CSV table of C-alpha atoms in Angstrom, one decimal:
chain,number,residue,atom,x,y,z
A,82,MET,CA,-3.6,-13.0,25.8
A,83,ALA,CA,-0.1,-11.8,25.1
A,84,ALA,CA,0.9,-8.5,26.4
A,85,ALA,CA,0.3,-5.6,24.0
A,86,ARG,CA,3.4,-3.9,22.6
A,87,ALA,CA,3.7,-0.2,22.2
A,88,GLY,CA,4.1,1.5,18.8
A,89,PRO,CA,2.0,2.9,16.0
A,90,ALA,CA,-0.5,0.8,14.0
A,91,GLU,CA,-0.4,0.3,10.3
A,92,LEU,CA,-3.6,1.7,8.8
A,93,GLY,CA,-5.4,0.3,5.7
A,94,PHE,CA,-7.2,2.5,3.2
A,95,VAL,CA,-9.4,1.4,0.3
A,96,GLU,CA,-8.1,2.0,-3.2
A,97,ALA,CA,-9.4,0.8,-6.5
A,98,ALA,CA,-7.6,-2.4,-7.5
A,99,PRO,CA,-5.5,-2.3,-10.7
A,100,ALA,CA,-7.5,-3.8,-13.6
A,101,TRP,CA,-4.6,-5.8,-14.8
A,102,ARG,CA,-3.9,-7.9,-11.7
A,103,LEU,CA,-5.3,-9.3,-8.6
A,104,ARG,CA,-3.3,-8.1,-5.6
A,105,SER,CA,-2.9,-10.3,-2.5
A,106,GLU,CA,-3.8,-7.4,-0.2
A,107,GLN,CA,-7.4,-7.3,-1.4
A,108,PHE,CA,-10.0,-7.4,1.2
A,109,PRO,CA,-12.2,-8.8,2.7
A,110,SER,CA,-10.7,-12.1,1.7
A,111,LYS,CA,-7.0,-11.8,2.3
A,112,LEU,CA,-4.4,-9.8,4.2
A,113,TYR,CA,-0.7,-10.4,3.3
A,114,ALA,CA,1.2,-10.3,6.5
A,115,PRO,CA,4.7,-11.9,6.3
A,116,LEU,CA,7.0,-12.1,9.3
A,117,PRO,CA,10.4,-10.6,8.3
A,118,ASP,CA,12.4,-12.5,11.0
A,119,ARG,CA,10.8,-15.9,10.1
A,120,ALA,CA,12.2,-17.9,7.1
A,121,ASP,CA,9.2,-20.2,7.2
A,122,ALA,CA,6.7,-17.2,7.1
A,123,PHE,CA,8.2,-15.3,4.1
A,124,HIS,CA,4.7,-15.6,2.6
A,125,ARG,CA,2.0,-15.3,5.2
A,126,GLY,CA,-1.6,-14.7,4.5
A,127,LEU,CA,-4.7,-14.1,6.7
A,128,PHE,CA,-8.1,-14.9,5.1
A,129,LEU,CA,-11.2,-13.4,6.6
A,130,PHE,CA,-14.6,-14.7,5.4
A,131,CYS,CA,-18.1,-13.5,6.1
A,132,CYS,CA,-21.5,-13.4,4.4
A,133,ARG,CA,-23.7,-10.5,3.4
A,134,ALA,CA,-26.6,-11.9,5.4
A,135,PRO,CA,-26.7,-11.0,9.1
A,136,PRO,CA,-27.5,-14.6,10.4
A,137,CYS,CA,-24.1,-15.7,9.1
A,138,CYS,CA,-22.2,-13.1,11.2
A,139,ALA,CA,-21.9,-15.5,14.1
A,140,GLY,CA,-20.0,-17.7,11.7
A,141,LEU,CA,-17.2,-15.3,10.7
A,142,ARG,CA,-14.1,-17.3,9.9
A,143,VAL,CA,-10.4,-16.4,9.7
A,144,PHE,CA,-7.6,-18.7,8.4
A,145,ARG,CA,-3.8,-18.4,8.3
A,146,ASN,CA,-1.4,-19.8,5.8
A,147,GLN,CA,2.4,-19.4,5.6
A,148,LEU,CA,5.2,-20.6,3.3
A,149,PRO,CA,9.0,-20.1,3.0
A,150,ARG,CA,10.3,-18.0,0.1
A,151,LYS,CA,11.3,-21.2,-1.8
A,152,ASN,CA,8.1,-23.2,-2.3
A,153,ASP,CA,6.1,-25.0,-5.0
A,154,PHE,CA,3.5,-22.3,-5.4
A,155,TYR,CA,5.1,-18.8,-5.8
A,156,SER,CA,8.1,-17.5,-7.7
A,157,TYR,CA,11.2,-17.0,-5.7
A,158,GLU,CA,11.5,-13.5,-7.1
A,159,PRO,CA,8.8,-10.8,-6.5
A,160,PRO,CA,6.4,-10.0,-9.3
A,161,SER,CA,6.9,-6.9,-11.4
A,162,GLU,CA,5.2,-3.7,-10.3
A,163,ASP,CA,4.6,-2.7,-13.9
A,164,PRO,CA,1.5,-3.7,-15.9
A,165,PRO,CA,2.1,-6.4,-18.5
A,166,PRO,CA,2.7,-5.2,-22.1
A,167,GLU,CA,-0.4,-4.8,-24.3
A,168,THR,CA,-0.6,-7.6,-26.8
A,169,GLY,CA,-4.1,-7.0,-28.1
A,170,GLU,CA,-5.3,-10.3,-26.7
A,171,SER,CA,-7.9,-10.5,-24.0
A,172,VAL,CA,-6.8,-11.8,-20.6
A,173,CYS,CA,-7.9,-15.4,-19.9
A,174,LEU,CA,-9.9,-15.4,-16.7
A,175,GLN,CA,-10.4,-19.2,-16.5
A,176,LEU,CA,-8.0,-21.3,-14.4
A,177,LYS,CA,-6.3,-23.8,-16.6
A,178,SER,CA,-5.4,-26.2,-13.8
A,179,GLY,CA,-6.4,-27.0,-10.2
A,180,ALA,CA,-9.9,-27.4,-8.8
A,181,HIS,CA,-12.9,-26.1,-10.7
A,182,LEU,CA,-14.6,-23.2,-8.9
A,183,CYS,CA,-18.1,-21.9,-8.9
A,184,ARG,CA,-18.6,-18.9,-11.3
A,185,VAL,CA,-20.9,-17.2,-8.7
A,186,CYS,CA,-19.2,-17.5,-5.4
A,187,GLY,CA,-15.7,-19.0,-6.0
A,188,CYS,CA,-16.2,-22.1,-3.9
A,189,LEU,CA,-15.5,-25.6,-5.2
A,190,GLY,CA,-17.6,-26.2,-8.2
A,191,PRO,CA,-18.2,-29.9,-8.8
A,192,LYS,CA,-21.3,-29.3,-10.9
A,193,THR,CA,-21.2,-28.3,-14.5
A,194,CYS,CA,-23.6,-26.7,-17.0
A,195,SER,CA,-25.2,-29.7,-18.9
A,196,ARG,CA,-25.3,-27.6,-22.1
A,197,CYS,CA,-21.7,-26.4,-22.5
A,198,HIS,CA,-19.9,-28.5,-19.8
A,199,GLU,CA,-17.6,-25.6,-19.2
A,200,ALA,CA,-19.2,-23.5,-16.5
A,201,HIS,CA,-18.8,-24.8,-13.0
A,202,TYR,CA,-21.0,-24.3,-10.0
A,203,CYS,CA,-21.2,-25.3,-6.3
A,204,SER,CA,-24.9,-25.8,-6.3
A,205,LYS,CA,-28.1,-25.8,-8.4
A,206,GLU,CA,-29.1,-22.4,-6.9
A,207,HIS,CA,-25.9,-20.7,-8.1
A,208,GLN,CA,-26.2,-22.3,-11.5
A,209,THR,CA,-29.8,-20.9,-11.8
A,210,LEU,CA,-28.6,-17.5,-10.7
A,211,ASP,CA,-25.8,-17.4,-13.4
A,212,TRP,CA,-28.2,-18.7,-16.0
A,213,ARG,CA,-30.6,-15.9,-15.3
A,214,PHE,CA,-27.9,-13.2,-15.4
A,215,GLY,CA,-26.4,-14.0,-18.7
A,216,HIS,CA,-25.1,-17.5,-19.1
A,217,LYS,CA,-28.3,-18.6,-20.9
A,218,GLN,CA,-27.5,-16.2,-23.8
A,219,ALA,CA,-23.7,-16.8,-23.9
A,220,CYS,CA,-23.6,-20.5,-23.1
A,221,THR,CA,-22.5,-21.6,-26.6
A,222,GLN,CA,-19.9,-18.9,-27.1
A,223,SER,CA,-16.6,-20.7,-27.0
A,224,ASP,CA,-14.5,-17.9,-25.4
A,225,TYR,CA,-17.3,-16.4,-23.2
A,226,LEU,CA,-16.0,-18.0,-20.0
A,227,ASP,CA,-12.4,-17.0,-20.7
A,228,ARG,CA,-13.1,-13.2,-21.0
A,229,THR,CA,-16.2,-12.6,-18.9
A,230,VAL,CA,-16.5,-12.1,-15.1
A,231,PRO,CA,-20.1,-12.6,-14.0
A,232,ASP,CA,-21.5,-9.8,-11.9
A,233,HIS,CA,-24.4,-11.1,-9.8
A,234,SER,CA,-24.0,-8.7,-6.9
A,235,PHE,CA,-23.5,-11.8,-4.8
A,236,LEU,CA,-19.9,-11.2,-3.8
A,237,PHE,CA,-18.4,-8.2,-2.1
A,238,PRO,CA,-16.7,-5.7,-4.5
A,239,GLU,CA,-13.0,-6.1,-4.6
A,240,PHE,CA,-10.5,-3.3,-3.6
A,241,GLU,CA,-6.9,-3.0,-2.9
A,242,ILE,CA,-5.9,-2.0,0.7
A,243,VAL,CA,-3.0,0.4,0.8
A,244,ILE,CA,-1.1,0.7,4.0
A,245,GLU,CA,0.3,3.7,5.8
A,246,THR,CA,1.8,4.1,9.3
A,247,GLU,CA,-0.4,5.9,11.8
A,248,ASP,CA,0.8,9.3,13.1
A,249,GLU,CA,1.0,9.3,16.8
A,250,ILE,CA,-1.3,11.7,18.7
A,251,THR,CA,0.2,13.2,21.8
A,252,PRO,CA,-1.9,13.2,25.0
A,253,GLU,CA,-1.8,17.1,25.0
A,254,VAL,CA,-3.5,17.2,21.6
A,255,VAL,CA,-6.1,14.6,22.7
A,256,GLU,CA,-6.9,16.6,25.9
A,257,LYS,CA,-7.3,19.9,23.9
A,258,GLU,CA,-9.5,18.2,21.3
A,259,ASN,CA,-11.7,16.7,24.0
A,260,GLU,CA,-11.9,20.1,25.8
A,261,SER,CA,-12.8,21.9,22.6
A,262,GLU,CA,-15.5,19.4,21.8
A,263,ILE,CA,-17.1,19.9,25.2
A,264,ILE,CA,-16.9,23.7,25.0
A,265,GLY,CA,-18.2,23.7,21.4
A,266,SER,CA,-21.2,21.5,22.3
A,267,MET,CA,-22.1,23.1,25.6
A,268,GLY,CA,-21.6,26.8,24.8
A,269,GLU,CA,-22.1,28.8,28.0
A,270,ALA,CA,-23.1,25.9,30.2
A,271,PRO,CA,-23.0,26.6,33.9
A,272,GLU,CA,-19.9,25.3,35.8
A,273,GLU,CA,-22.1,23.2,38.1
A,274,GLU,CA,-23.6,21.4,35.0
A,275,LEU,CA,-20.1,20.7,33.6
A,276,ASP,CA,-19.0,19.3,37.0
A,277,SER,CA,-22.1,17.0,37.0
A,278,MET,CA,-21.4,15.8,33.5
A,279,ALA,CA,-17.7,15.0,34.4
A,280,LYS,CA,-18.8,13.0,37.5
A,281,HIS,CA,-21.3,10.9,35.5
A,282,GLU,CA,-19.1,10.2,32.5
A,283,SER,CA,-19.3,6.5,32.2
A,284,LYS,CA,-16.7,4.0,31.1
A,285,GLU,CA,-18.7,3.5,28.0
A,286,ASP,CA,-18.3,7.3,27.2
A,287,LYS,CA,-14.6,7.1,27.7
A,288,ILE,CA,-14.1,4.1,25.5
A,289,PHE,CA,-16.2,5.5,22.6
A,290,GLN,CA,-14.4,8.9,23.0
A,291,LYS,CA,-11.0,7.1,22.8
A,292,PHE,CA,-12.2,5.3,19.6
A,293,LYS,CA,-13.3,8.6,18.0
A,294,THR,CA,-10.0,10.4,19.0
A,295,LYS,CA,-7.9,7.6,17.7
A,296,ILE,CA,-9.4,7.6,14.2
A,297,ALA,CA,-10.0,11.4,14.0
A,298,LEU,CA,-6.8,12.1,12.0
A,299,GLU,CA,-7.5,9.3,9.5
A,300,PRO,CA,-11.3,8.9,9.5
A,301,GLU,CA,-11.3,6.8,6.2
A,302,GLN,CA,-9.2,4.0,7.7
A,303,VAL,CA,-10.8,0.6,7.2
A,304,LEU,CA,-8.2,-1.6,8.8
A,305,ARG,CA,-5.7,-1.3,11.7
A,306,TYR,CA,-2.7,-3.7,11.7
A,307,GLY,CA,-0.3,-4.3,14.5
A,308,ARG,CA,0.8,-7.7,15.7
A,309,GLY,CA,0.8,-7.6,19.5
A,310,ILE,CA,-0.5,-4.1,20.0
A,311,ALA,CA,-3.8,-3.4,21.7
A,312,PRO,CA,-7.0,-3.1,19.6
A,313,ILE,CA,-9.2,-0.1,20.0
A,314,TRP,CA,-12.8,-0.9,20.9
A,315,ILE,CA,-15.9,1.0,19.8
A,316,SER,CA,-17.9,0.2,22.9
A,317,GLY,CA,-17.5,-0.8,26.5
A,318,GLU,CA,-19.7,-3.8,25.9
A,319,ASN,CA,-18.6,-7.2,24.7
A,320,ILE,CA,-14.8,-6.6,25.1
A,321,PRO,CA,-13.1,-10.0,25.3
A,322,GLN,CA,-11.3,-11.1,28.4
A,323,GLU,CA,-8.2,-13.3,28.2
A,324,LYS,CA,-10.3,-16.4,28.8
A,325,ASP,CA,-12.5,-15.6,25.8
A,326,ILE,CA,-9.6,-16.0,23.3
A,327,PRO,CA,-8.9,-19.7,22.7
A,328,TYR,CA,-5.4,-21.0,22.5
A,329,CYS,CA,-4.0,-22.1,19.2
A,330,PRO,CA,-4.1,-26.0,18.7
A,331,CYS,CA,-0.3,-25.9,18.9
A,332,GLY,CA,-0.7,-24.8,22.6
A,333,ALA,CA,0.4,-21.2,22.2
A,334,LYS,CA,-1.7,-18.2,23.2
A,335,ARG,CA,-3.3,-16.1,20.5
A,336,THR,CA,-2.4,-12.4,20.2
A,337,PHE,CA,-4.1,-9.5,18.5
A,338,GLU,CA,-3.0,-8.9,14.9
A,339,PHE,CA,-5.5,-6.7,13.1
A,340,GLN,CA,-8.9,-5.2,13.2
A,341,VAL,CA,-11.5,-4.3,10.6
A,342,MET,CA,-13.2,-1.0,11.1
A,343,PRO,CA,-16.9,-0.2,10.5
A,344,GLN,CA,-15.9,2.2,7.7
A,345,LEU,CA,-15.3,-0.7,5.4
A,346,LEU,CA,-19.1,-1.4,5.3
A,347,ASN,CA,-19.5,1.8,3.2
A,348,HIS,CA,-17.3,0.3,0.5
A,349,LEU,CA,-18.9,-3.2,0.6
A,350,LYS,CA,-22.3,-1.8,-0.3
A,351,ALA,CA,-23.7,-3.5,2.8
A,352,ASP,CA,-26.3,-0.8,3.5
A,353,ARG,CA,-29.6,-2.7,3.9
A,354,LEU,CA,-30.4,-1.9,7.6
A,355,GLY,CA,-31.1,-5.1,9.5
A,356,ARG,CA,-30.6,-7.2,6.4
A,357,SER,CA,-26.9,-6.9,5.7
A,358,VAL,CA,-23.7,-7.8,7.5
A,359,ASP,CA,-22.8,-5.3,10.2
A,360,TRP,CA,-20.2,-4.8,12.9
A,361,GLY,CA,-18.5,-2.2,15.1
A,362,VAL,CA,-15.1,-3.9,15.3
A,363,LEU,CA,-13.8,-7.2,13.9
A,364,ALA,CA,-10.7,-8.1,15.9
A,365,VAL,CA,-8.5,-11.0,14.6
A,366,PHE,CA,-6.3,-12.9,17.0
A,367,THR,CA,-3.6,-15.3,15.7
A,368,CYS,CA,-1.1,-17.8,17.1
A,369,ALA,CA,1.6,-15.8,19.0
A,370,GLU,CA,4.2,-18.3,17.7
A,371,SER,CA,2.7,-18.3,14.2
A,372,CYS,CA,3.2,-22.1,14.3
A,373,ARG,CA,4.4,-24.0,11.2
A,374,LEU,CA,1.7,-25.4,9.1
A,375,GLY,CA,3.4,-27.1,6.1
A,376,ILE,CA,1.3,-26.1,3.1
A,377,GLY,CA,-2.0,-26.2,4.9
A,378,TYR,CA,-4.3,-23.7,6.6
A,379,THR,CA,-5.1,-23.3,10.2
A,380,GLU,CA,-8.1,-21.5,11.6
A,381,GLU,CA,-7.5,-18.5,13.8
A,382,PHE,CA,-10.0,-16.5,16.0
A,383,VAL,CA,-12.1,-13.4,15.2
A,384,TRP,CA,-14.0,-11.4,17.8
A,385,LYS,CA,-17.0,-9.4,16.6
A,386,GLN,CA,-18.0,-6.3,18.6
A,387,ASP,CA,-21.3,-4.7,17.6
A,388,ILE,CA,-22.2,-1.0,17.8
A,389,THR,CA,-24.5,-1.0,20.8
A,390,ASN,CA,-25.6,1.8,23.0
A,391,THR,CA,-22.8,4.1,21.9
A,392,PRO,CA,-23.4,7.8,22.6
């Protein structure tokens, strides 16, 4: 693992996405993370995928893509920050070119509705789901697919992630906060009891306390970004060692780039205990050299740390 650099992290907070556009910073699918000093990484995206169902958590996947400013896919000039003018016409939601996508999950959709031949699906199961949730009634309406986004509660809700730089907390403030927390919780505890607690304070306690202190100023943060900095772990268990982080296929080491915090689960409506996706920390490690990919994607590495035995 590359040595962690010092410096504040960039914190991500959930905000409702503008209705008039789909921002590239939306999560959990994509994080826009260009490298200012790299012409070949002017556009650089990190895509994190997971499933709502717990058995799939072991299959968390993260991919990286990067392009120069001049390319065949994006305009050379940045898009306008202003909403498009109102024309009275409904926005067309169907792609007019490229691969057909499933109306339910967004994966490749080689199958079509045998009735209208316009709605595309990845499988019979998703076609059945869409049929039950409205396509049966609207199948013959010519503009239905262009103006309607199906809501099957299948995908995660979409949000925009806004970024702010973390305020540094000085060691003196941390020490005072920890001291106040102990005094507040113990009241008039005998000195001998406090000494005994201090002696038996475990590594687990210290790691979890560090995690709580680090997020105390911004408890709503759902993401921490800092290429090359050290992640903050929620538990002393299952912390990866250098040997646990595989090298990039190009031969370079992978370095930490960002982590997803457990607070995001509240926004994803993943609240069915034992039946929904869950995590303590998702830490993403990417190629330290951010190797050139052409126009393709390369898989990077994500480490999942659960919330286990935390105080």
